[in-house]
Coordinates of C-alpha atoms in Angstrom, one line a residue:
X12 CA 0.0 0.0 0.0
X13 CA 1.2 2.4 -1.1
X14 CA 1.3 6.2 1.0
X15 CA -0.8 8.5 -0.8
X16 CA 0.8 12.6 -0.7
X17 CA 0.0 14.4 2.3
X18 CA -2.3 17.9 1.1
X19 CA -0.6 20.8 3.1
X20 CA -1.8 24.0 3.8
X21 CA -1.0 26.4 0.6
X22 CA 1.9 29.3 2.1
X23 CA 0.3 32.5 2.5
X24 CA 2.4 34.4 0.7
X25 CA 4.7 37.2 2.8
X26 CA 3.8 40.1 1.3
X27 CA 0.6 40.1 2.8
X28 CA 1.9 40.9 6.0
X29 CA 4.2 43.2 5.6
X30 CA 0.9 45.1 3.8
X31 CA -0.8 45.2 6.7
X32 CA 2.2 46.7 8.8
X33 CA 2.5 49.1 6.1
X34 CA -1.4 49.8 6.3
X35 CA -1.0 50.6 10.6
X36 CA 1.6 53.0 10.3
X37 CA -0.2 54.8 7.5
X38 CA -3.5 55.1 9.9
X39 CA -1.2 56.0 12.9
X40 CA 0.6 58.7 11.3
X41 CA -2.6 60.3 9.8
X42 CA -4.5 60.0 13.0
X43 CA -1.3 62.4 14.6
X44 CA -1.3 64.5 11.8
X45 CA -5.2 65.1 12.7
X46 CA -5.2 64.8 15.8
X47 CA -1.8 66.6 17.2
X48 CA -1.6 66.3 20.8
X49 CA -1.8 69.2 23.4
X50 CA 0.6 70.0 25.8
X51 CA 0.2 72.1 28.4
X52 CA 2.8 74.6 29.3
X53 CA 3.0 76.5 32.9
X54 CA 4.1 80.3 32.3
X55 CA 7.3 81.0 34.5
X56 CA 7.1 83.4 36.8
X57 CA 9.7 86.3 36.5
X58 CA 11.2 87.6 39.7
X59 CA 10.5 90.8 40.6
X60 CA 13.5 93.7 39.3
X61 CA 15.8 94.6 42.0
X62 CA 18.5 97.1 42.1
X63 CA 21.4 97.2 40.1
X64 CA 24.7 96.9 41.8
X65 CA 28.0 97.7 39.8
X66 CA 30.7 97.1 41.2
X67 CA 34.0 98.6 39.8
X68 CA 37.6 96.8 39.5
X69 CA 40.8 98.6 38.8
X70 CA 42.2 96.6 36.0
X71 CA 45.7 95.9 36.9
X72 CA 47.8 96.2 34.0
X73 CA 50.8 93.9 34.0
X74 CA 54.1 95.9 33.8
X75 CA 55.4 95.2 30.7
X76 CA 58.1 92.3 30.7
X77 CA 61.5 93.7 29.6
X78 CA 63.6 90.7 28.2
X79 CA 67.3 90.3 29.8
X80 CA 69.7 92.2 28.1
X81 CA 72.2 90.1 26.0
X82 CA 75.4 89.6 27.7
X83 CA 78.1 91.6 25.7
X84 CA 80.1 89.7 23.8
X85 CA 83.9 89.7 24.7
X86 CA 86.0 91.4 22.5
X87 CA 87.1 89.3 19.6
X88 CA 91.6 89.2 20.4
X89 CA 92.9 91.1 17.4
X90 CA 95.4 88.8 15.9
X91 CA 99.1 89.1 16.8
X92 CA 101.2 90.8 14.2
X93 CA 104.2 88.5 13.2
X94 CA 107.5 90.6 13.6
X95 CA 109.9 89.5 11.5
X96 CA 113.4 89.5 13.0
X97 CA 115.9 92.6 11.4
X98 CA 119.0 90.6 9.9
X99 CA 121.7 90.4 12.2
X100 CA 123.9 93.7 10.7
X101 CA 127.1 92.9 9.1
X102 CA 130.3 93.0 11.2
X103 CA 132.2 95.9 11.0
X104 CA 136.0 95.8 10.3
X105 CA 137.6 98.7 12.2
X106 CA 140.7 99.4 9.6
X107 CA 143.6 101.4 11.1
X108 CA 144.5 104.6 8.9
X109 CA 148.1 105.5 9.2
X110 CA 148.3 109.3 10.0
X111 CA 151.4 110.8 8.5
X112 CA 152.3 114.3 10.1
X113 CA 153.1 116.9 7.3
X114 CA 156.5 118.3 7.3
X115 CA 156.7 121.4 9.1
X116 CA 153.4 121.4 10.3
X117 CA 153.1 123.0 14.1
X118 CA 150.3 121.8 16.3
X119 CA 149.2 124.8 18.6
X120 CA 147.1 124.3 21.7
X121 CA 144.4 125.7 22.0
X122 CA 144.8 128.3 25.2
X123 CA 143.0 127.2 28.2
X124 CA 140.4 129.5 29.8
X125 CA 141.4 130.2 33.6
X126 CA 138.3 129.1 36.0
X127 CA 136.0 132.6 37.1
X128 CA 136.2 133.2 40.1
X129 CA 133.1 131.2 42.1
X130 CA 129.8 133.1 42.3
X131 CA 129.2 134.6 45.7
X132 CA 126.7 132.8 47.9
X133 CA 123.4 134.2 49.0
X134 CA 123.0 136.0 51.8
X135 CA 120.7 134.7 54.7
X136 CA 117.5 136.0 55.0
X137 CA 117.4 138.1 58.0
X138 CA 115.6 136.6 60.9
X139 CA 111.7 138.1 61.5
X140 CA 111.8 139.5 64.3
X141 CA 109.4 138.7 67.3
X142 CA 106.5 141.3 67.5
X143 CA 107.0 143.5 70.7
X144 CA 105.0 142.2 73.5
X145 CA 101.6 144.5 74.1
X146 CA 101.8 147.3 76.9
X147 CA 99.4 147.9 79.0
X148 CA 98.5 151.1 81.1
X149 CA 98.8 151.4 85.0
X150 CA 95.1 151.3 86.4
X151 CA 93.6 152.8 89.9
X152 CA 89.7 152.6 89.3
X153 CA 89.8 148.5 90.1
X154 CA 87.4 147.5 92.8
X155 CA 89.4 145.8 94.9
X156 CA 92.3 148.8 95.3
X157 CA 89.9 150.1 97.9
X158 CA 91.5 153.8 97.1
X159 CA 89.4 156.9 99.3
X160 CA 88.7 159.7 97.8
X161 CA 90.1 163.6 98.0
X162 CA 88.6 165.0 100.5
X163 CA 86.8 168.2 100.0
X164 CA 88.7 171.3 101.7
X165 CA 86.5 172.8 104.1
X166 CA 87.2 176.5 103.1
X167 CA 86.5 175.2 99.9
X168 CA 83.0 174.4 100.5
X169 CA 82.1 177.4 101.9
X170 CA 84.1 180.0 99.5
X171 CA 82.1 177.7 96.4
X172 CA 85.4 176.9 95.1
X173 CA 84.9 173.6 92.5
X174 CA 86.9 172.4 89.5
X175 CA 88.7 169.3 87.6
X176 CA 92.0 168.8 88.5
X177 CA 94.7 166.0 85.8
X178 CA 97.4 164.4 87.9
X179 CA 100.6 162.9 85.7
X180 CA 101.3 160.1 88.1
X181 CA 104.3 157.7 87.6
X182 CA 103.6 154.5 89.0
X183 CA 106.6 152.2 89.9
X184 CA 106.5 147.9 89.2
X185 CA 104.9 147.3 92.4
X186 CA 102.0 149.2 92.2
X187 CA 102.5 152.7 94.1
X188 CA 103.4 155.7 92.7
X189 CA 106.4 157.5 92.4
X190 CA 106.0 160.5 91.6
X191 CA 102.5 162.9 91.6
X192 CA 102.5 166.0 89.4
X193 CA 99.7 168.5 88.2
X194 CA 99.3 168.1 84.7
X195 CA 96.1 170.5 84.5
X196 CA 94.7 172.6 87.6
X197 CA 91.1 173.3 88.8
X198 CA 92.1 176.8 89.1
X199 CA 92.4 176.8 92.9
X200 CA 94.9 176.1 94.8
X201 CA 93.5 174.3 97.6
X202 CA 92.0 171.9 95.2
X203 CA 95.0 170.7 93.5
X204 CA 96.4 170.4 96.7
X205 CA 94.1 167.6 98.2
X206 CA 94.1 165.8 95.4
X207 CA 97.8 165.8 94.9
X208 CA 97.8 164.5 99.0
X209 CA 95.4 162.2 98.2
X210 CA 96.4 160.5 95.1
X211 CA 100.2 159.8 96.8
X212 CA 98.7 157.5 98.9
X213 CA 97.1 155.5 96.1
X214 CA 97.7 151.6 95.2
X215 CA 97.9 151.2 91.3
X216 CA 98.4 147.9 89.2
X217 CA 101.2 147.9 87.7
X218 CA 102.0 148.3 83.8
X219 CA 102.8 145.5 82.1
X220 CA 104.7 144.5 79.3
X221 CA 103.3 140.9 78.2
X222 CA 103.5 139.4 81.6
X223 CA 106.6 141.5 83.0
X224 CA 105.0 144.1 85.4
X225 CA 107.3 147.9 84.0
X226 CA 107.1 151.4 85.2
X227 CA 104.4 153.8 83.6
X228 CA 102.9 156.7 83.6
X229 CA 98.6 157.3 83.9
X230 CA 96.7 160.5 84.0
X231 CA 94.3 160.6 87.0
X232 CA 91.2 163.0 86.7
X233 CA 89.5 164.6 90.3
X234 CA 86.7 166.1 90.4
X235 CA 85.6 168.2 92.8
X236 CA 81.7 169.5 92.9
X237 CA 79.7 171.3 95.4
X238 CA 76.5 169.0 94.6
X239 CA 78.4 166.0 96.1

């Protein structure tokens, strides 16, 4: 017996279902471009304007960058100049000339000049002499002389006699005086008088001569007034 061919389902053909894919996405995009969809969108608040701040920044400009100088270059040596040698100079023969003296000739000397006599030497300056020491005058108006004064003749006083009387008095090293002599009177007698006393008995200092203490001579006013 013999087994009789099995009837299978015909193939459905592929085409068909990629058709109907086709046919879905078709519908699909035609029911978005109908139908869009909506979205909602919440508006954003804006905050509210505030103040403005600006703020202000010094720019800082970079100094600008100075590139190190180029170290000099040394000196390039200047080449050394080749001296040549001079040639050694030929030797010199020193030849001997005979001298043959001329009949009759006379050699004279020449005369010789006596040395002058030798120039006189300076003189020395003369030494500077020292400047003479400073001389002072004899004084009798020091403080501590303790001298009195004239005193006033009484007749004097009551006849109104007054006047100035100049006493040359010499005054010896150690202070008193030597001699007392009118060199201008007050015109009375009496006055030139008491002075004269008076003065005799002064102490004086001394003259001097640098330090040396020397006899002088010092004019010595009195005065004689009425008001005193």
């Amino acid at each position: 017996m013999t087994d009789s061919p099995r009837h299978l389902p015909p193939e459905r053909p592929e085409w068909r279902h990629s058709g109907r894919y086709l046919l879905l996405a078709a519908a699909l995009h035609a029911a978005i471009l109908f139908y869009p969809p909506s979205v909602a969108i919440d508006p954003l608040e804006a905050p509210p304007p505030g103040p403005i701040t600006v703020s202000l920044q010094e720019s800082v400009v970079a100094p600008p960058t100075i590139p190190p100088a180029a170290p000099e270059k040394p000196p390039a040596p200047k080449p050394l100049r080749h001296i040549k040698p001079a040639p050694p100079a030929p030797p010199i023969l020193a030849m001997a000339a005979e001298q043959v003296a001329a009949p009759g000739a006379i050699t004279v000397p020449a005369p010789v000049t006596p040395p002058g006599p030798p120039a006189p030497e300076a003189a020395p300056a003369p030494a500077r002499s020292a400047a003479p020491a400073t001389v002072s005058a004899p004084l009798f108006n020091a403080a501590y002389l303790n001298n009195p004064e004239p005193k006033y003749p009484s007749l004097s006083r009551r006849l109104g006699e007054e006047g100035k009387v100049l006493l040359r008095v010499r005054v010896r090293a150690n202070g008193l005086a030597a001699t007392v002599d009118i060199e201008k009177s007050s015109n009375f007698e009496r006055l030139d008088e008491a002075a004269r006393r008076s003065v005799a008995h002064w102490r004086f200092v001394p003259a001097k001569r640098g330090d040396e203490a020397i006899e002088a001579t010092v004019i010595v006013p009195v005065v004689f007034r009425l008001d005193n």
